[in-house]
Tab-separated table of C-alpha atoms in Angstrom:
chain	number	residue	atom	x	y	z
C	20	MET	CA	87.038	113.129	121.083
C	21	ARG	CA	89.814	110.723	120.329
C	22	GLU	CA	92.742	110.505	122.747
C	23	GLU	CA	95.195	110.972	119.906
C	24	VAL	CA	93.690	114.374	119.223
C	25	LEU	CA	93.223	115.443	122.862
C	26	LYS	CA	96.892	114.781	123.698
C	27	LEU	CA	97.968	117.440	121.141
C	28	PHE	CA	96.714	120.216	123.339
C	29	SER	CA	97.995	121.745	126.601
C	30	GLY	CA	96.630	120.383	129.892
C	31	GLU	CA	94.118	123.254	130.286
C	32	ILE	CA	92.676	123.006	126.744
C	33	ARG	CA	92.779	119.232	126.849
C	34	ASN	CA	90.615	119.392	130.023
C	35	ILE	CA	88.155	121.660	128.324
C	36	LEU	CA	87.944	119.636	125.120
C	37	GLY	CA	87.537	116.516	127.214
C	38	LYS	CA	84.503	117.957	129.015
C	39	ALA	CA	82.922	119.162	125.749
C	40	ASP	CA	80.706	116.652	124.083
C	41	LEU	CA	82.216	116.716	120.616
C	42	LYS	CA	82.024	114.148	117.938
C	43	GLN	CA	85.288	113.732	116.073
C	44	ASP	CA	83.707	113.349	112.656
C	45	ARG	CA	81.821	116.626	112.986
C	46	LEU	CA	84.785	118.625	114.293
C	47	GLN	CA	86.488	120.626	111.549
C	48	GLU	CA	88.822	123.061	113.257
C	49	ILE	CA	90.164	124.080	116.634
C	50	ARG	CA	91.633	127.579	116.734
C	51	LEU	CA	94.038	128.833	119.353
C	52	ARG	CA	94.946	132.498	119.345
C	53	VAL	CA	96.996	134.197	122.117
C	54	ASN	CA	94.803	136.209	124.440
C	55	ALA	CA	91.716	135.346	122.373
C	56	PRO	CA	88.823	132.963	123.147
C	57	LEU	CA	89.211	129.236	122.288
C	58	MET	CA	87.218	128.601	119.123
C	59	ILE	CA	86.119	125.558	117.223
C	60	VAL	CA	84.361	124.951	113.911
C	61	TYR	CA	81.807	122.166	114.469
C	62	ASP	CA	79.387	121.003	111.879
C	63	GLY	CA	80.311	124.021	109.770
C	64	GLU	CA	79.369	126.463	112.622
C	65	GLU	CA	81.806	128.551	114.637
C	66	TYR	CA	81.635	128.168	118.463
C	67	PHE	CA	83.470	129.494	121.525
C	68	LEU	CA	84.315	127.070	124.267
C	69	SER	CA	83.880	127.896	127.961
C	70	SER	CA	86.019	126.448	130.703
C	71	ASP	CA	83.396	123.950	131.542
C	72	GLY	CA	83.353	122.627	127.983
C	73	LYS	CA	80.117	124.328	126.902
C	74	LEU	CA	79.696	125.577	123.306
C	75	LYS	CA	78.780	129.183	123.031
C	76	LYS	CA	77.859	131.388	120.131
C	77	THR	CA	79.303	134.480	121.670
C	78	PRO	CA	82.781	135.071	123.088
C	79	SER	CA	81.608	136.175	126.530
C	80	GLY	CA	82.529	133.586	129.166
C	81	ALA	CA	84.715	131.735	126.742
C	82	CYS	CA	88.105	130.283	127.834
C	83	MET	CA	90.944	132.628	126.941
C	84	VAL	CA	94.038	131.051	125.361
C	85	SER	CA	97.336	132.107	126.999
C	86	ALA	CA	100.829	132.239	125.452
C	87	ALA	CA	101.843	129.391	127.836
C	88	CYS	CA	99.012	127.257	126.452
C	89	ILE	CA	100.221	127.849	122.888
C	90	GLN	CA	103.785	126.990	123.868
C	91	GLU	CA	102.811	123.818	125.615
C	92	THR	CA	100.509	122.814	122.697
C	93	LEU	CA	103.381	123.363	120.271
C	94	GLU	CA	105.655	121.091	122.359
C	95	TYR	CA	103.097	118.286	122.181
C	96	ILE	CA	102.229	118.821	118.498
C	97	SER	CA	105.905	118.604	117.589
C	98	GLY	CA	106.658	115.686	119.949
C	99	TYR	CA	109.017	117.979	121.948
C	100	SER	CA	110.988	118.427	118.693
C	101	LEU	CA	110.227	121.660	116.901
C	102	TYR	CA	113.642	121.286	115.169
C	103	ALA	CA	112.250	118.240	113.244
C	104	TYR	CA	109.596	120.435	111.662
C	105	GLU	CA	111.813	123.244	110.478
C	106	GLU	CA	110.732	122.923	106.821
C	107	GLU	CA	107.041	122.531	107.705
C	108	ILE	CA	107.131	125.505	110.017
C	109	ARG	CA	108.746	127.512	107.199
C	110	GLN	CA	105.720	126.660	105.015
C	111	GLY	CA	103.316	127.391	107.904
C	112	TYR	CA	101.924	124.012	108.771
C	113	ILE	CA	102.730	120.702	110.378
C	114	THR	CA	100.986	117.360	109.404
C	115	ILE	CA	100.407	115.235	112.425
C	116	GLN	CA	99.296	111.659	113.201
C	117	GLY	CA	95.876	111.079	111.709
C	118	GLY	CA	96.640	113.212	108.663
C	119	HIS	CA	95.371	116.355	110.447
C	120	ARG	CA	96.978	119.690	109.612
C	121	VAL	CA	98.188	122.219	112.084
C	122	GLY	CA	98.473	125.714	110.654
C	123	LEU	CA	100.879	128.109	112.417
C	124	ALA	CA	101.292	131.871	112.380
C	125	GLY	CA	103.511	134.255	114.315
C	126	LYS	CA	106.534	136.370	113.552
C	127	THR	CA	108.336	135.337	110.360
C	128	VAL	CA	112.074	135.260	110.187
C	129	LEU	CA	113.498	136.218	106.825
C	130	ASP	CA	116.742	135.120	105.187
C	131	GLY	CA	117.055	137.667	102.455
C	132	GLU	CA	113.728	137.448	100.696
C	133	ARG	CA	113.083	133.880	101.724
C	134	ILE	CA	111.086	132.905	104.821
C	135	LYS	CA	113.463	131.070	107.072
C	136	SER	CA	111.153	130.214	109.970
C	137	ILE	CA	108.295	131.412	112.136
C	138	HIS	CA	109.228	132.591	115.650
C	139	HIS	CA	106.922	133.522	118.511
C	140	ILE	CA	104.151	131.260	117.203
C	141	SER	CA	100.941	132.746	118.582
C	142	PHE	CA	98.202	131.334	116.382
C	143	ILE	CA	97.467	127.675	115.880
C	144	ASN	CA	94.717	126.205	113.682
C	145	VAL	CA	94.151	122.461	113.939
C	146	ARG	CA	92.306	121.361	110.778
C	147	PHE	CA	90.951	117.869	111.018
C	148	SER	CA	91.256	115.619	107.971
C	149	HIS	CA	88.106	113.747	107.086
C	150	GLN	CA	88.042	111.119	104.416
C	151	ILE	CA	84.818	110.692	102.521
C	152	MET	CA	84.981	107.147	101.347
C	153	GLY	CA	83.100	106.560	98.093
C	154	CYS	CA	82.773	110.210	97.171
C	155	ALA	CA	84.427	109.503	93.806
C	156	ARG	CA	81.971	106.716	92.917
C	157	LYS	CA	79.979	109.091	90.713
C	158	VAL	CA	82.996	110.270	88.665
C	159	LEU	CA	84.804	106.969	88.355
C	160	PRO	CA	82.886	105.836	85.219
C	161	PHE	CA	84.009	109.090	83.562
C	162	VAL	CA	87.647	108.727	84.638
C	163	THR	CA	88.033	105.069	83.723
C	164	ASP	CA	87.160	103.169	80.628
C	165	GLY	CA	87.235	99.517	81.453
C	166	ASP	CA	90.771	98.907	82.606
C	167	THR	CA	92.075	102.244	81.182
C	168	VAL	CA	92.393	105.324	83.256
C	169	ARG	CA	91.991	108.745	81.510
C	170	HIS	CA	94.151	111.782	82.164
C	171	THR	CA	91.977	113.806	84.511
C	172	LEU	CA	92.113	117.339	85.906
C	173	ILE	CA	89.912	118.272	88.827
C	174	ILE	CA	89.132	121.958	88.898
C	175	SER	CA	87.703	123.704	91.915
C	176	PRO	CA	87.991	126.751	94.175
C	177	PRO	CA	89.708	126.245	97.550
C	178	ARG	CA	87.833	124.274	100.254
C	179	CYS	CA	85.442	122.604	97.842
C	180	GLY	CA	86.789	119.116	98.241
C	181	LYS	CA	89.140	118.563	95.254
C	182	THR	CA	91.767	116.777	97.464
C	183	THR	CA	89.040	114.695	99.067
C	184	LEU	CA	87.745	113.681	95.659
C	185	LEU	CA	91.285	113.026	94.313
C	186	ARG	CA	92.049	110.892	97.402
C	187	ASP	CA	88.991	108.676	96.926
C	188	LEU	CA	89.652	108.490	93.174
C	189	ILE	CA	93.201	107.234	93.921
C	190	ARG	CA	91.857	104.724	96.458
C	191	GLN	CA	89.269	103.297	94.073
C	192	ILE	CA	91.656	103.153	91.069
C	193	SER	CA	94.305	101.535	93.215
C	194	ASN	CA	92.053	98.944	94.828
C	195	GLY	CA	90.042	98.154	91.717
C	196	ASP	CA	86.735	96.270	91.971
C	197	ALA	CA	84.813	93.469	90.340
C	198	LYS	CA	84.555	95.397	87.052
C	199	ARG	CA	87.914	97.125	87.016
C	200	ALA	CA	91.409	95.843	87.689
C	201	GLY	CA	93.425	97.763	90.258
C	202	HIS	CA	96.249	99.994	89.065
C	203	CYS	CA	99.658	100.900	90.620
C	204	VAL	CA	99.257	104.544	91.667
C	205	GLY	CA	102.133	106.861	92.477
C	206	VAL	CA	101.228	109.896	94.614
C	207	VAL	CA	103.451	112.970	94.890
C	208	ASP	CA	102.070	114.483	98.002
C	209	GLU	CA	103.947	117.792	98.301
C	210	ARG	CA	101.735	119.188	101.126
C	211	SER	CA	100.996	115.860	102.807
C	212	GLU	CA	97.288	116.515	102.082
C	213	ILE	CA	96.430	113.432	100.033
C	214	GLY	CA	97.937	110.631	102.118
C	215	GLY	CA	98.320	112.685	105.308
C	216	CYS	CA	101.575	110.817	105.956
C	217	TYR	CA	102.932	110.768	109.472
C	218	GLN	CA	106.481	109.383	109.734
C	219	GLY	CA	106.083	108.188	106.080
C	220	ILE	CA	102.968	106.149	106.746
C	221	PRO	CA	99.757	107.354	105.027
C	222	GLN	CA	97.118	108.082	107.597
C	223	ASN	CA	94.395	108.233	104.973
C	224	ASP	CA	93.303	105.147	102.923
C	225	VAL	CA	94.884	105.716	99.519
C	226	GLY	CA	94.505	102.151	98.321
C	227	ILE	CA	96.462	98.914	98.324
C	228	ARG	CA	98.544	99.585	95.118
C	229	THR	CA	99.532	103.118	96.001
C	230	ASP	CA	103.056	104.441	96.675
C	231	VAL	CA	103.314	107.832	98.327
C	232	LEU	CA	106.274	110.233	97.978
C	233	ASP	CA	105.523	112.523	100.887
C	234	ALA	CA	106.578	116.162	101.164
C	235	CYS	CA	108.344	116.030	97.812
C	236	PRO	CA	108.215	118.747	95.186
C	237	LYS	CA	105.693	117.712	92.524
C	238	ALA	CA	107.877	117.962	89.432
C	239	GLU	CA	110.831	116.157	90.992
C	240	GLY	CA	108.563	113.586	92.640
C	241	MET	CA	106.829	112.669	89.446
C	242	MET	CA	110.186	111.964	87.717
C	243	MET	CA	111.378	110.036	90.769
C	244	LEU	CA	108.276	107.858	90.818
C	245	ILE	CA	108.531	107.054	87.061
C	246	ARG	CA	112.184	106.037	87.499
C	247	SER	CA	111.728	104.069	90.712
C	248	MET	CA	108.203	102.740	91.181
C	249	SER	CA	106.898	102.172	87.649
C	250	PRO	CA	103.422	103.539	88.348
C	251	GLU	CA	100.552	103.214	85.917
C	252	VAL	CA	98.860	106.236	87.247
C	253	ILE	CA	100.489	109.369	88.855
C	254	ALA	CA	98.431	111.659	91.093
C	255	VAL	CA	99.375	115.196	92.177
C	256	ASP	CA	97.547	117.979	93.948
C	257	GLU	CA	97.484	121.675	92.880
C	258	ILE	CA	99.599	121.847	89.708
C	259	GLY	CA	100.518	125.254	88.213
C	260	SER	CA	104.232	126.007	88.050
C	261	TYR	CA	106.377	125.711	84.935
C	262	GLU	CA	108.216	122.760	86.416
C	263	ASP	CA	104.905	120.943	87.140
C	264	ILE	CA	103.749	121.395	83.481
C	265	HIS	CA	107.052	120.221	82.195
C	266	ALA	CA	106.930	117.127	84.403
C	267	ILE	CA	103.347	116.473	83.341
C	268	GLU	CA	104.443	116.341	79.701
C	269	THR	CA	107.169	113.815	80.658
C	270	VAL	CA	104.691	111.695	82.617
C	271	ILE	CA	102.265	111.572	79.652
C	272	ASN	CA	105.060	110.776	77.239
C	273	CYS	CA	106.115	107.912	79.512
C	274	GLY	CA	102.712	106.224	79.121
C	275	CYS	CA	101.541	106.925	82.651
C	276	LYS	CA	98.101	108.324	83.279
C	277	LEU	CA	97.795	111.454	85.325
C	278	LEU	CA	95.259	112.561	87.918
C	279	ALA	CA	95.729	116.185	89.029
C	280	THR	CA	93.906	119.034	90.654
C	281	VAL	CA	94.078	122.788	90.098
C	282	HIS	CA	92.557	125.924	91.644
C	283	GLY	CA	89.866	127.486	89.492
C	284	SER	CA	86.172	127.743	88.969
C	285	SER	CA	85.844	126.907	85.297
C	286	ILE	CA	87.876	125.719	82.269
C	287	ASP	CA	87.988	129.370	81.071
C	288	ASP	CA	89.412	130.297	84.388
C	289	ILE	CA	92.405	127.960	84.072
C	290	ARG	CA	92.843	128.910	80.384
C	291	ARG	CA	93.675	132.408	81.656
C	292	LYS	CA	96.880	130.934	83.068
C	293	PRO	CA	99.219	130.657	80.069
C	294	LEU	CA	100.915	127.449	81.237
C	295	LEU	CA	97.632	125.673	81.799
C	296	ASP	CA	96.091	127.148	78.628
C	297	ARG	CA	98.736	125.308	76.599
C	298	ILE	CA	97.948	121.883	78.062
C	299	VAL	CA	94.235	122.533	77.518
C	300	LYS	CA	94.895	123.438	73.916
C	301	GLU	CA	97.089	120.399	73.437
C	302	ARG	CA	94.288	118.199	74.793
C	303	VAL	CA	96.561	116.673	77.401
C	304	PHE	CA	93.771	115.960	79.815
C	305	GLU	CA	90.935	113.724	78.596
C	306	ARG	CA	88.542	114.635	81.440
C	307	TYR	CA	87.888	117.862	83.281
C	308	ILE	CA	85.920	117.582	86.556
C	309	LEU	CA	84.459	120.865	87.824
C	310	LEU	CA	83.433	121.002	91.494
C	311	ASP	CA	80.723	123.259	92.891
C	312	GLY	CA	81.574	124.944	96.156
C	313	CYS	CA	78.133	126.390	96.731
C	314	ARG	CA	76.412	123.003	97.176
C	315	GLY	CA	78.771	121.481	99.628
C	316	ILE	CA	82.130	119.628	99.616
C	317	GLY	CA	82.751	117.321	96.697
C	318	LYS	CA	79.606	118.168	94.659
C	319	ILE	CA	80.160	117.783	90.887
C	320	ARG	CA	79.089	120.682	88.708
C	321	GLN	CA	80.222	119.470	85.301
C	322	ILE	CA	82.421	116.944	83.592
C	323	PHE	CA	83.975	117.720	80.176
C	324	ASP	CA	86.056	115.723	77.766
C	325	GLU	CA	89.166	116.980	75.977
C	326	ARG	CA	87.089	118.622	73.197
C	327	GLY	CA	85.034	120.557	75.710
C	328	THR	CA	81.945	118.381	75.310
C	329	CYS	CA	79.909	118.309	78.526
C	330	LEU	CA	79.559	114.687	79.641
C	331	PHE	CA	77.821	115.384	82.922
C	332	GLN	CA	75.799	118.255	84.208
C	333	GLY	CA	75.077	118.506	87.958
C	334	GLU	CA	71.628	119.584	89.134
C	335	PRO	CA	71.229	123.339	89.095
C	336	VAL	CA	71.196	125.059	92.546
B	28	MET	CA	143.385	77.662	165.889
B	29	ILE	CA	142.251	76.167	162.682
B	30	MET	CA	138.899	77.809	163.057
B	31	ARG	CA	140.572	81.108	163.731
B	32	MET	CA	142.869	80.762	160.705
B	33	THR	CA	139.906	79.806	158.553
B	34	GLY	CA	137.995	82.866	159.776
B	35	ILE	CA	140.901	85.187	159.041
B	36	ALA	CA	141.424	83.651	155.582
B	37	MET	CA	137.745	84.207	154.896
B	38	ILE	CA	137.955	87.904	156.024
B	39	VAL	CA	141.036	88.321	153.870
B	40	PHE	CA	139.363	86.644	150.929
B	41	SER	CA	136.134	88.657	151.404
B	42	CYS	CA	137.891	91.973	151.553
B	43	ALA	CA	140.000	91.148	148.557
B	44	GLY	CA	136.768	90.079	146.788
B	45	LEU	CA	135.214	93.452	147.656
B	46	GLY	CA	138.162	95.192	146.133
B	47	VAL	CA	137.833	93.092	142.995
B	48	ILE	CA	134.106	93.817	142.735
B	49	LYS	CA	134.698	97.542	143.207
B	50	SER	CA	137.333	97.476	140.546
B	51	ALA	CA	134.991	95.578	138.171
B	52	GLN	CA	132.273	98.147	138.896
B	53	LEU	CA	134.595	100.896	137.749
B	54	GLN	CA	135.212	98.955	134.495
B	55	LYS	CA	131.438	98.496	134.072
B	56	ARG	CA	130.824	102.207	134.632
B	57	TYR	CA	133.369	103.014	131.938
B	58	ARG	CA	131.657	100.557	129.540
B	59	LEU	CA	128.210	102.070	130.271
B	60	LEU	CA	129.476	105.562	129.642
B	61	LYS	CA	131.167	104.400	126.378
B	62	GLU	CA	127.794	102.840	125.377
B	63	TRP	CA	126.083	106.181	126.184
B	64	GLU	CA	128.675	107.947	124.007
B	65	ARG	CA	127.853	105.578	121.162
B	66	LEU	CA	124.111	106.222	121.612
B	67	ILE	CA	124.660	109.942	121.538
B	68	VAL	CA	126.339	109.563	118.094
B	69	LEU	CA	123.271	107.528	116.935
B	70	LEU	CA	120.923	110.108	118.311
B	71	GLU	CA	122.787	112.815	116.424
B	72	GLN	CA	122.461	110.717	113.274
B	73	GLU	CA	118.734	110.261	113.792
B	74	ILE	CA	118.352	114.081	114.215
B	75	SER	CA	120.223	114.583	110.968
B	76	TYR	CA	117.484	112.495	109.330
B	77	ASN	CA	114.940	114.857	110.923
B	78	ALA	CA	113.510	112.344	113.398
B	79	ALA	CA	111.545	113.827	116.244
B	80	LEU	CA	112.699	112.954	119.764
B	81	PRO	CA	110.111	110.193	120.479
B	82	GLU	CA	110.970	108.428	117.200
B	83	ALA	CA	114.712	109.062	117.568
B	84	CYS	CA	114.780	107.641	121.074
B	85	ARG	CA	112.810	104.544	120.107
B	86	ARG	CA	115.088	103.816	117.118
B	87	VAL	CA	118.263	104.363	119.071
B	88	GLY	CA	116.768	102.278	121.937
B	89	ARG	CA	116.520	99.361	119.537
B	90	LYS	CA	120.227	99.480	118.927
B	91	ALA	CA	121.122	100.009	122.586
B	92	ARG	CA	122.397	97.513	125.073
B	93	PRO	CA	120.831	97.151	128.628
B	94	PRO	CA	119.923	99.174	130.601
B	95	PHE	CA	119.856	101.978	127.939
B	96	ASN	CA	117.447	99.989	125.692
B	97	SER	CA	114.648	99.963	128.342
B	98	PHE	CA	115.476	103.530	129.352
B	99	LEU	CA	115.246	104.900	125.784
B	100	ASP	CA	112.149	102.848	124.991
B	101	SER	CA	110.340	104.098	128.071
B	102	LEU	CA	111.523	107.631	127.367
B	103	SER	CA	110.102	107.471	123.855
B	104	GLY	CA	106.764	106.150	125.210
B	105	ARG	CA	106.516	108.993	127.772
B	106	LEU	CA	107.310	111.570	125.103
B	107	GLU	CA	104.618	110.162	122.777
B	108	ASP	CA	102.089	110.235	125.610
B	109	CYS	CA	102.464	114.054	125.996
B	110	GLY	CA	101.403	113.763	129.601
B	111	GLY	CA	101.951	117.409	130.407
B	112	THR	CA	105.508	117.011	131.801
B	113	PRO	CA	108.386	119.013	130.273
B	114	PHE	CA	111.071	117.039	128.521
B	115	PRO	CA	113.954	117.702	131.046
B	116	ARG	CA	111.671	116.426	133.875
B	117	ILE	CA	110.751	113.282	131.859
B	118	LEU	CA	114.424	112.548	131.136
B	119	GLU	CA	115.329	112.925	134.809
B	120	GLU	CA	112.528	110.694	135.936
B	121	GLU	CA	113.266	108.009	133.373
B	122	SER	CA	117.065	108.070	134.031
B	123	SER	CA	116.566	107.649	137.800
B	124	ARG	CA	114.030	104.865	137.079
B	125	TYR	CA	116.231	102.790	134.753
B	126	LEU	CA	119.848	103.866	135.391
B	127	LYS	CA	120.083	104.776	139.103
B	128	ASP	CA	120.601	101.207	140.448
B	129	GLY	CA	123.314	100.415	137.965
B	130	TYR	CA	127.017	101.294	138.008
B	131	LEU	CA	126.661	104.948	136.989
B	132	THR	CA	127.495	107.647	139.580
B	133	LYS	CA	125.335	110.550	140.629
B	134	GLU	CA	127.436	112.815	138.354
B	135	ASP	CA	126.897	110.468	135.424
B	136	LEU	CA	123.133	110.574	135.930
B	137	GLN	CA	123.246	114.340	136.156
B	138	SER	CA	125.160	114.459	132.974
B	139	ILE	CA	122.476	112.276	131.265
B	140	SER	CA	119.686	114.465	132.610
B	141	MET	CA	121.505	117.559	131.381
B	142	LEU	CA	120.703	116.418	127.896
B	143	GLY	CA	117.093	117.372	128.569
B	144	GLU	CA	118.045	121.041	128.860
B	145	MET	CA	119.704	120.918	125.439
B	146	MET	CA	117.071	119.137	123.344
B	147	GLY	CA	113.783	119.949	121.747
B	148	PHE	CA	114.253	123.580	120.716
B	149	GLY	CA	116.064	125.548	118.093
B	150	ASP	CA	116.660	124.252	114.591
B	151	ARG	CA	118.204	120.979	113.440
B	152	GLN	CA	121.668	122.492	113.111
B	153	THR	CA	121.562	123.777	116.667
B	154	GLN	CA	120.404	120.423	117.965
B	155	LYS	CA	123.242	118.702	116.159
B	156	GLU	CA	125.751	121.192	117.470
B	157	MET	CA	124.403	120.745	121.018
B	158	LEU	CA	124.731	116.919	120.704
B	159	LYS	CA	128.264	117.279	119.294
B	160	ARG	CA	129.277	119.476	122.219
B	161	TYR	CA	127.724	117.079	124.705
B	162	GLY	CA	129.520	114.196	122.949
B	163	LYS	CA	132.804	116.097	123.197
B	164	GLU	CA	132.345	116.647	126.955
B	165	LEU	CA	131.474	112.959	127.335
B	166	GLU	CA	134.640	111.983	125.399
B	167	ILE	CA	136.801	114.035	127.717
B	168	ARG	CA	135.108	112.508	130.702
B	169	LEU	CA	135.719	109.087	129.297
B	170	SER	CA	139.260	109.849	128.360
B	171	ASP	CA	139.906	110.914	131.996
B	172	LEU	CA	138.206	107.886	133.315
B	173	LYS	CA	140.224	105.625	131.009
B	174	GLU	CA	143.424	107.210	132.122
B	175	GLN	CA	142.579	106.809	135.799
B	176	LEU	CA	140.981	103.374	135.402
B	177	PRO	CA	144.124	101.032	135.737
B	178	GLY	CA	145.441	102.980	138.713
B	179	LYS	CA	142.042	103.042	140.454
B	180	GLN	CA	141.355	99.386	139.760
B	181	LYS	CA	144.734	98.494	141.163
B	182	LEU	CA	144.099	100.702	144.137
B	183	TYR	CA	140.791	99.085	144.897
B	184	ARG	CA	142.130	95.551	144.561
B	185	SER	CA	145.137	96.345	146.727
B	186	LEU	CA	143.063	98.146	149.329
B	187	GLY	CA	140.679	95.226	149.503
B	188	PHE	CA	143.475	92.703	149.990
B	189	LEU	CA	145.480	94.883	152.359
B	190	GLY	CA	142.344	95.844	154.326
B	191	GLY	CA	141.548	92.154	154.749
B	192	ALA	CA	145.097	91.382	155.735
B	193	PHE	CA	145.040	94.272	158.263
B	194	LEU	CA	141.856	92.947	159.842
B	195	GLY	CA	143.344	89.457	159.898
B	196	ILE	CA	146.425	90.711	161.699
B	197	LEU	CA	144.315	92.539	164.238
B	198	LEU	CA	142.295	89.331	164.896
B	199	LEU	CA	145.448	87.190	165.368
């Protein structure tokens, strides 16, 4: 495991992870729960870790995580500065160097009906960000037409790779290649998932002509980018609110192309949401890419055009 | 006789010199504390922009004068390393490493280390309040020092000269 990852954990856990023979690119999650065994998700399988770094399928003999371990880990994750992650903690996660995401849970503190913070953090889930370079190669001919980019919506259930696909699409559109010129891309990365920015620097490769507005609300960010960075393409993750749809209309009227993602499993699924139904009816998006969760991350099920004609059909399961 | 007079003159001169050095050290100590006060303001500003401690220390260190520049730079490096040492301990170790042999007194170093007990927890507002309070205490300390400075400097210089003169008289 990389040193940058190991140093996030308390001395005891660091020691165990150091002993375990883990390959960084196959490690998906490390879960710390107070008074529960240390768990990892490795190659899609769940394992428990023993004190000597051995992977076990059962919790017996696994190393137990103490409250002190969680506290120490939190200190390191936040760089001894929990105050600097106030807003992130309120939302339940911190993005760290490398673009990895640390999910947090504990006792929530409310201010009226609004979550103010999380105290007594007792559960930590470190989710490792993995870029899949070239995963958008297959969809690129559908999204671009020569030097023109088409308004595209990626539809997929959670954890099926829509952000991974969007990230690679951004990278390829931004860089360009021998056949296509590169485009200036503006990314509004509200949850720091696309660029995985750490101290404002994208930790994932998002291309050479890409500007990232990190941790910024989508609707506001899209308008800011149009005013300040004159992007040719704007990319956002997980659209859905009224403000997002309103900003999308503005983006399109400004002549910018839009790449976006949304949760759902089919076009009918998103048409059940009144706001999204309107933009489907108005044929705002020229391409709809549907991902298939059953066949692994980033697998394309279908690609439709604005009229609903199927342009690509993935192999049946 | 000439040799004796020369010796006495040298003793008087050395003692007066010691007084002048001691007085200059006091002035230097005041300047260092004043610089520390400035850096605390910069640190507070960095925290307002939501910078984490390693980043804040590194950025403030770039604007600091010696020996605080090396101190803050090294502190930032140690914090980024996450070597398993709590922040107050890191701050204490780094301050004794970089600031101990300077002009600051033991109390000054303790006051710098005290910052470790105040930082790293709570929310941003609390951190800023803590730094403000620390800055206020430092301001009072500096104001006392400034008030006492001319008198103390004069005292050291006079003591040095008079001590030398007294030794000279004894040797005559």
